[in-house]
PDB file of C-alpha atoms in Angstrom:
ATOM      1  CA  UNK A   1      -5.798   9.162  45.069  1.00 47.00           C
ATOM      2  CA  UNK A   2      -4.150  12.622  44.640  1.00 49.00           C
ATOM      3  CA  UNK A   3      -3.416  13.430  41.076  1.00 54.00           C
ATOM      4  CA  UNK A   4      -0.096  14.671  40.066  1.00 57.00           C
ATOM      5  CA  UNK A   5       0.652  17.026  37.199  1.00 62.00           C
ATOM      6  CA  UNK A   6       3.443  15.683  34.850  1.00 61.00           C
ATOM      7  CA  UNK A   7       6.452  17.991  34.200  1.00 67.00           C
ATOM      8  CA  UNK A   8       7.221  19.020  30.695  1.00 63.00           C
ATOM      9  CA  UNK A   9      10.120  16.369  30.555  1.00 64.00           C
ATOM     10  CA  UNK A  10       7.791  13.539  31.941  1.00 63.00           C
ATOM     11  CA  UNK A  11       5.160  14.315  29.285  1.00 64.00           C
ATOM     12  CA  UNK A  12       7.678  14.298  26.576  1.00 64.00           C
ATOM     13  CA  UNK A  13       9.031  10.855  27.824  1.00 69.00           C
ATOM     14  CA  UNK A  14       5.532   9.572  27.983  1.00 63.00           C
ATOM     15  CA  UNK A  15       4.605  10.616  24.445  1.00 63.00           C
ATOM     16  CA  UNK A  16       8.040   9.055  23.134  1.00 63.00           C
ATOM     17  CA  UNK A  17       7.297   5.821  24.942  1.00 61.00           C
ATOM     18  CA  UNK A  18       3.695   5.632  23.389  1.00 58.00           C
ATOM     19  CA  UNK A  19       5.036   6.308  19.897  1.00 56.00           C
ATOM     20  CA  UNK A  20       7.780   3.737  20.277  1.00 55.00           C
ATOM     21  CA  UNK A  21       5.327   1.065  21.519  1.00 54.00           C
ATOM     22  CA  UNK A  22       3.054   1.803  18.595  1.00 52.00           C
ATOM     23  CA  UNK A  23       5.823   1.727  16.165  1.00 51.00           C
ATOM     24  CA  UNK A  24       6.836  -1.585  17.383  1.00 49.00           C
ATOM     25  CA  UNK A  25       3.249  -3.010  17.094  1.00 52.00           C
ATOM     26  CA  UNK A  26       2.821  -1.570  13.644  1.00 49.00           C
ATOM     27  CA  UNK A  27       6.131  -3.073  12.239  1.00 44.00           C
ATOM     28  CA  UNK A  28       5.229  -6.503  13.455  1.00 51.00           C
ATOM     29  CA  UNK A  29       1.811  -6.572  12.084  1.00 53.00           C
ATOM     30  CA  UNK A  30       1.996  -4.234   9.001  1.00 54.00           C
ATOM     31  CA  UNK A  31       5.436  -5.608   7.874  1.00 70.00           C
ATOM     32  CA  UNK A  32       3.877  -8.836   7.085  1.00 78.00           C
ATOM     33  CA  UNK A  33       0.859  -7.050   5.394  1.00 81.00           C
ATOM     34  CA  UNK A  34       3.103  -4.877   3.135  1.00 85.00           C
ATOM     35  CA  UNK A  35       5.231  -7.950   2.334  1.00 87.00           C
ATOM     36  CA  UNK A  36       2.243 -10.030   1.346  1.00 87.00           C
ATOM     37  CA  UNK A  37       0.541  -7.405  -0.577  1.00 89.00           C
ATOM     38  CA  UNK A  38       3.764  -6.510  -2.443  1.00 91.00           C
ATOM     39  CA  UNK A  39       4.350 -10.329  -3.252  1.00 93.00           C
ATOM     40  CA  UNK A  40       0.816 -10.576  -4.446  1.00 92.00           C
ATOM     41  CA  UNK A  41       1.022  -7.529  -6.523  1.00 92.00           C
ATOM     42  CA  UNK A  42       4.285  -8.744  -8.247  1.00 95.00           C
ATOM     43  CA  UNK A  43       2.939 -12.250  -8.973  1.00 95.00           C
ATOM     44  CA  UNK A  44      -0.415 -10.918 -10.562  1.00 92.00           C
ATOM     45  CA  UNK A  45       1.343  -8.221 -12.488  1.00 93.00           C
ATOM     46  CA  UNK A  46       3.956 -10.808 -13.743  1.00 95.00           C
ATOM     47  CA  UNK A  47       1.228 -13.260 -14.715  1.00 94.00           C
ATOM     48  CA  UNK A  48      -0.696 -10.620 -16.730  1.00 91.00           C
ATOM     49  CA  UNK A  49       2.309  -9.239 -18.283  1.00 93.00           C
ATOM     50  CA  UNK A  50       3.600 -12.742 -19.465  1.00 95.00           C
ATOM     51  CA  UNK A  51       0.046 -13.882 -20.494  1.00 93.00           C
ATOM     52  CA  UNK A  52      -0.643 -10.752 -22.444  1.00 89.00           C
ATOM     53  CA  UNK A  53       2.698 -10.690 -24.094  1.00 92.00           C
ATOM     54  CA  UNK A  54       2.725 -14.315 -25.404  1.00 93.00           C
ATOM     55  CA  UNK A  55      -1.075 -14.478 -26.453  1.00 91.00           C
ATOM     56  CA  UNK A  56      -1.515 -10.756 -27.501  1.00 87.00           C
ATOM     57  CA  UNK A  57      -5.031 -11.270 -26.037  1.00 85.00           C
ATOM     58  CA  UNK A  58      -6.078  -8.430 -23.626  1.00 79.00           C
ATOM     59  CA  UNK A  59      -8.677 -10.650 -21.991  1.00 79.00           C
ATOM     60  CA  UNK A  60      -5.816 -11.954 -19.817  1.00 84.00           C
ATOM     61  CA  UNK A  61      -5.865  -8.508 -17.923  1.00 82.00           C
ATOM     62  CA  UNK A  62      -8.878 -10.219 -16.133  1.00 81.00           C
ATOM     63  CA  UNK A  63      -5.955 -11.660 -13.889  1.00 85.00           C
ATOM     64  CA  UNK A  64      -5.956  -8.464 -12.076  1.00 85.00           C
ATOM     65  CA  UNK A  65      -9.124  -9.536 -10.227  1.00 82.00           C
ATOM     66  CA  UNK A  66      -6.740 -11.901  -8.164  1.00 86.00           C
ATOM     67  CA  UNK A  67      -5.763  -8.786  -6.369  1.00 85.00           C
ATOM     68  CA  UNK A  68      -8.949  -9.215  -4.303  1.00 83.00           C
ATOM     69  CA  UNK A  69      -7.109 -12.028  -2.498  1.00 86.00           C
ATOM     70  CA  UNK A  70      -5.210  -9.111  -0.636  1.00 81.00           C
ATOM     71  CA  UNK A  71      -8.586  -8.664   1.274  1.00 78.00           C
ATOM     72  CA  UNK A  72      -7.725 -11.622   3.271  1.00 80.00           C
ATOM     73  CA  UNK A  73      -4.534 -10.116   4.398  1.00 74.00           C
ATOM     74  CA  UNK A  74      -6.382  -7.150   5.755  1.00 73.00           C
ATOM     75  CA  UNK A  75      -8.886  -9.349   7.395  1.00 74.00           C
ATOM     76  CA  UNK A  76      -6.098 -11.177   9.256  1.00 73.00           C
ATOM     77  CA  UNK A  77      -4.470  -7.846  10.309  1.00 71.00           C
ATOM     78  CA  UNK A  78      -7.863  -6.573  11.541  1.00 69.00           C
ATOM     79  CA  UNK A  79      -8.296  -9.652  13.694  1.00 72.00           C
ATOM     80  CA  UNK A  80      -4.709  -9.279  15.193  1.00 68.00           C
ATOM     81  CA  UNK A  81      -5.343  -5.636  16.019  1.00 64.00           C
ATOM     82  CA  UNK A  82      -8.547  -6.506  17.738  1.00 69.00           C
ATOM     83  CA  UNK A  83      -6.905  -9.324  19.796  1.00 69.00           C
ATOM     84  CA  UNK A  84      -4.255  -6.680  21.006  1.00 63.00           C
ATOM     85  CA  UNK A  85      -7.218  -4.796  22.521  1.00 61.00           C
ATOM     86  CA  UNK A  86      -5.533  -1.357  22.143  1.00 57.00           C
ATOM     87  CA  UNK A  87      -5.057   1.064  19.190  1.00 59.00           C
ATOM     88  CA  UNK A  88      -2.986   4.030  19.528  1.00 56.00           C
ATOM     89  CA  UNK A  89      -3.475   7.297  17.735  1.00 52.00           C
ATOM     90  CA  UNK A  90      -0.610   6.198  15.131  1.00 57.00           C
ATOM     91  CA  UNK A  91      -2.601   3.035  14.493  1.00 65.00           C
ATOM     92  CA  UNK A  92      -5.720   4.724  13.786  1.00 67.00           C
ATOM     93  CA  UNK A  93      -3.997   7.272  11.375  1.00 65.00           C
ATOM     94  CA  UNK A  94      -2.323   4.562   9.385  1.00 68.00           C
ATOM     95  CA  UNK A  95      -5.632   2.611   9.285  1.00 73.00           C
ATOM     96  CA  UNK A  96      -7.460   5.774   8.021  1.00 77.00           C
ATOM     97  CA  UNK A  97      -4.902   6.268   5.362  1.00 77.00           C
ATOM     98  CA  UNK A  98      -5.221   2.831   3.933  1.00 78.00           C
ATOM     99  CA  UNK A  99      -9.032   2.824   4.353  1.00 81.00           C
ATOM    100  CA  UNK A 100      -9.199   6.006   2.262  1.00 83.00           C
ATOM    101  CA  UNK A 101      -7.056   4.410  -0.517  1.00 82.00           C
ATOM    102  CA  UNK A 102      -9.244   1.327  -0.490  1.00 81.00           C
ATOM    103  CA  UNK A 103     -12.469   3.535  -0.821  1.00 86.00           C
ATOM    104  CA  UNK A 104     -10.804   5.411  -3.856  1.00 87.00           C
ATOM    105  CA  UNK A 105      -9.907   2.017  -5.453  1.00 82.00           C
ATOM    106  CA  UNK A 106     -13.365   0.747  -4.962  1.00 83.00           C
ATOM    107  CA  UNK A 107     -14.918   4.047  -6.494  1.00 86.00           C
ATOM    108  CA  UNK A 108     -12.572   3.912  -9.451  1.00 84.00           C
ATOM    109  CA  UNK A 109     -13.642   0.261 -10.114  1.00 82.00           C
ATOM    110  CA  UNK A 110     -17.293   1.260 -10.178  1.00 87.00           C
ATOM    111  CA  UNK A 111     -16.744   4.123 -12.443  1.00 87.00           C
ATOM    112  CA  UNK A 112     -14.789   1.888 -14.928  1.00 82.00           C
ATOM    113  CA  UNK A 113     -17.594  -0.674 -14.853  1.00 83.00           C
ATOM    114  CA  UNK A 114     -20.139   2.147 -15.495  1.00 87.00           C
ATOM    115  CA  UNK A 115     -18.093   3.187 -18.685  1.00 86.00           C
ATOM    116  CA  UNK A 116     -17.826  -0.426 -19.702  1.00 79.00           C
ATOM    117  CA  UNK A 117     -21.486  -0.980 -19.607  1.00 82.00           C
ATOM    118  CA  UNK A 118     -22.740   2.385 -21.009  1.00 84.00           C
ATOM    119  CA  UNK A 119     -19.966   3.461 -23.182  1.00 81.00           C
ATOM    120  CA  UNK A 120     -18.731  -0.159 -24.469  1.00 79.00           C
ATOM    121  CA  UNK A 121     -15.377   0.739 -23.123  1.00 76.00           C
ATOM    122  CA  UNK A 122     -13.922   0.912 -19.638  1.00 73.00           C
ATOM    123  CA  UNK A 123     -11.215   3.229 -18.757  1.00 79.00           C
ATOM    124  CA  UNK A 124      -9.400   0.421 -16.672  1.00 78.00           C
ATOM    125  CA  UNK A 125      -6.091   2.001 -17.100  1.00 83.00           C
ATOM    126  CA  UNK A 126      -7.252   4.286 -14.291  1.00 85.00           C
ATOM    127  CA  UNK A 127      -6.863   1.389 -11.962  1.00 84.00           C
ATOM    128  CA  UNK A 128      -3.278   1.169 -13.020  1.00 85.00           C
ATOM    129  CA  UNK A 129      -2.662   4.708 -12.294  1.00 90.00           C
ATOM    130  CA  UNK A 130      -4.591   4.843  -8.968  1.00 90.00           C
ATOM    131  CA  UNK A 131      -2.519   1.896  -7.734  1.00 90.00           C
ATOM    132  CA  UNK A 132       0.701   3.571  -8.457  1.00 94.00           C
ATOM    133  CA  UNK A 133      -0.160   7.054  -7.141  1.00 93.00           C
ATOM    134  CA  UNK A 134      -2.532   6.115  -4.390  1.00 90.00           C
ATOM    135  CA  UNK A 135      -0.561   3.332  -2.908  1.00 91.00           C
ATOM    136  CA  UNK A 136       2.659   5.351  -3.295  1.00 93.00           C
ATOM    137  CA  UNK A 137       0.944   8.260  -1.395  1.00 92.00           C
ATOM    138  CA  UNK A 138      -0.093   5.736   1.266  1.00 89.00           C
ATOM    139  CA  UNK A 139       3.354   4.474   1.601  1.00 91.00           C
ATOM    140  CA  UNK A 140       4.911   7.818   1.907  1.00 93.00           C
ATOM    141  CA  UNK A 141       2.435   8.844   4.601  1.00 88.00           C
ATOM    142  CA  UNK A 142       2.921   5.452   6.582  1.00 87.00           C
ATOM    143  CA  UNK A 143       6.604   5.727   6.262  1.00 89.00           C
ATOM    144  CA  UNK A 144       6.761   9.202   7.546  1.00 88.00           C
ATOM    145  CA  UNK A 145       4.719   8.158  10.646  1.00 82.00           C
ATOM    146  CA  UNK A 146       6.866   4.972  11.359  1.00 82.00           C
ATOM    147  CA  UNK A 147      10.211   6.724  10.288  1.00 84.00           C
ATOM    148  CA  UNK A 148      10.696   3.820   7.648  1.00 88.00           C
ATOM    149  CA  UNK A 149      12.709   5.468   4.839  1.00 92.00           C
ATOM    150  CA  UNK A 150      12.213   2.542   2.333  1.00 93.00           C
ATOM    151  CA  UNK A 151       8.441   3.155   2.469  1.00 92.00           C
ATOM    152  CA  UNK A 152       8.929   6.767   1.826  1.00 94.00           C
ATOM    153  CA  UNK A 153      11.391   6.401  -1.081  1.00 96.00           C
ATOM    154  CA  UNK A 154       9.339   3.499  -2.625  1.00 96.00           C
ATOM    155  CA  UNK A 155       6.225   5.546  -2.447  1.00 95.00           C
ATOM    156  CA  UNK A 156       7.845   8.520  -4.044  1.00 96.00           C
ATOM    157  CA  UNK A 157       9.218   6.311  -6.828  1.00 97.00           C
ATOM    158  CA  UNK A 158       5.712   4.763  -7.575  1.00 96.00           C
ATOM    159  CA  UNK A 159       3.962   8.102  -7.336  1.00 96.00           C
ATOM    160  CA  UNK A 160       6.441   9.706  -9.855  1.00 96.00           C
ATOM    161  CA  UNK A 161       5.982   6.889 -12.172  1.00 96.00           C
ATOM    162  CA  UNK A 162       2.390   7.246 -11.914  1.00 95.00           C
ATOM    163  CA  UNK A 163       2.278  10.856 -12.713  1.00 95.00           C
ATOM    164  CA  UNK A 164       4.628  10.366 -15.748  1.00 95.00           C
ATOM    165  CA  UNK A 165       2.366   7.738 -17.071  1.00 93.00           C
ATOM    166  CA  UNK A 166      -0.673  10.131 -16.786  1.00 93.00           C
ATOM    167  CA  UNK A 167       1.463  12.704 -18.627  1.00 94.00           C
ATOM    168  CA  UNK A 168       2.281  10.292 -21.486  1.00 92.00           C
ATOM    169  CA  UNK A 169      -1.456   9.462 -21.723  1.00 90.00           C
ATOM    170  CA  UNK A 170      -2.475  13.175 -21.773  1.00 91.00           C
ATOM    171  CA  UNK A 171       0.049  14.102 -24.444  1.00 94.00           C
ATOM    172  CA  UNK A 172      -0.438  10.894 -26.622  1.00 92.00           C
ATOM    173  CA  UNK A 173       3.175   9.877 -25.947  1.00 92.00           C
ATOM    174  CA  UNK A 174       3.876   6.379 -26.798  1.00 90.00           C
ATOM    175  CA  UNK A 175       5.169   4.104 -24.066  1.00 89.00           C
ATOM    176  CA  UNK A 176       6.321   0.550 -24.191  1.00 91.00           C
ATOM    177  CA  UNK A 177       4.023  -2.003 -22.646  1.00 90.00           C
ATOM    178  CA  UNK A 178       6.865  -4.014 -21.476  1.00 92.00           C
ATOM    179  CA  UNK A 179       8.543  -0.936 -19.955  1.00 92.00           C
ATOM    180  CA  UNK A 180       5.386   0.037 -17.950  1.00 92.00           C
ATOM    181  CA  UNK A 181       4.829  -3.463 -16.644  1.00 93.00           C
ATOM    182  CA  UNK A 182       8.433  -3.890 -15.596  1.00 95.00           C
ATOM    183  CA  UNK A 183       8.566  -0.424 -13.852  1.00 94.00           C
ATOM    184  CA  UNK A 184       5.204  -1.208 -12.282  1.00 94.00           C
ATOM    185  CA  UNK A 185       6.586  -4.437 -10.764  1.00 96.00           C
ATOM    186  CA  UNK A 186       9.613  -2.535  -9.664  1.00 96.00           C
ATOM    187  CA  UNK A 187       7.535   0.062  -7.916  1.00 96.00           C
ATOM    188  CA  UNK A 188       5.725  -2.528  -5.772  1.00 95.00           C
ATOM    189  CA  UNK A 189       9.016  -4.327  -5.028  1.00 96.00           C
ATOM    190  CA  UNK A 190      10.519  -0.794  -3.750  1.00 96.00           C
ATOM    191  CA  UNK A 191       7.385   0.331  -1.912  1.00 93.00           C
ATOM    192  CA  UNK A 192       6.119  -2.903  -0.335  1.00 92.00           C
ATOM    193  CA  UNK A 193       8.335  -5.934  -0.516  1.00 94.00           C
ATOM    194  CA  UNK A 194      11.435  -4.189   0.586  1.00 94.00           C
ATOM    195  CA  UNK A 195      10.031  -2.159   3.379  1.00 91.00           C
ATOM    196  CA  UNK A 196       7.995  -5.233   4.548  1.00 89.00           C
ATOM    197  CA  UNK A 197      11.309  -7.248   4.830  1.00 90.00           C
ATOM    198  CA  UNK A 198      12.882  -4.262   6.721  1.00 88.00           C
ATOM    199  CA  UNK A 199      10.109  -3.873   9.092  1.00 85.00           C
ATOM    200  CA  UNK A 200      10.006  -7.695   9.917  1.00 82.00           C
ATOM    201  CA  UNK A 201      13.845  -7.502  10.517  1.00 80.00           C
ATOM    202  CA  UNK A 202      13.304  -4.602  12.961  1.00 79.00           C
ATOM    203  CA  UNK A 203      10.624  -6.224  14.715  1.00 73.00           C
ATOM    204  CA  UNK A 204      12.466  -9.568  15.029  1.00 73.00           C
ATOM    205  CA  UNK A 205      15.592  -7.593  16.334  1.00 72.00           C
ATOM    206  CA  UNK A 206      13.403  -5.885  18.876  1.00 64.00           C
ATOM    207  CA  UNK A 207      11.764  -9.049  20.005  1.00 61.00           C
TER     208      UNK A 207
END
């Protein structure tokens, strides 16, 4: 069969169609993942906030370990992606972004454990900051790829809050625990729950 070179217009149309199909697939799958991660984060953060505030016992921060449940969401998403049998360039970029964030979180957790055992005190607040800045950056990147503005705006809000928190710690500026926890919860609502709902709505409308 004779091969035919595509014209510039045909090439652009082909690329646009591929991006459009990839965008739809990601909205259907990742919309649910963003929503589930967001709801899990809000529930766990609220549980920790209420428990610590009522008991004044920092041991209740151990509830943060419940975030590991989120691994089930990623496992389900991986199975769905495998069932599709096709991964576009956009799919791979988004997966790489969030895989990088997961590796950073794991490395931070190991470092905190190291200080806990060898120094008697673990800088666990780093996990808090990494969640805000790292997750916020991931949402910005994903939102830019998929053209989802709520992801971008929510990611920016979370990242700025994380940077402000680091600034307060470095300058020994006092912050309210209640204020920090409330803003943390708001950050995950803005950068995961709201975009997740929007992505599901778009996917349902397209279907």
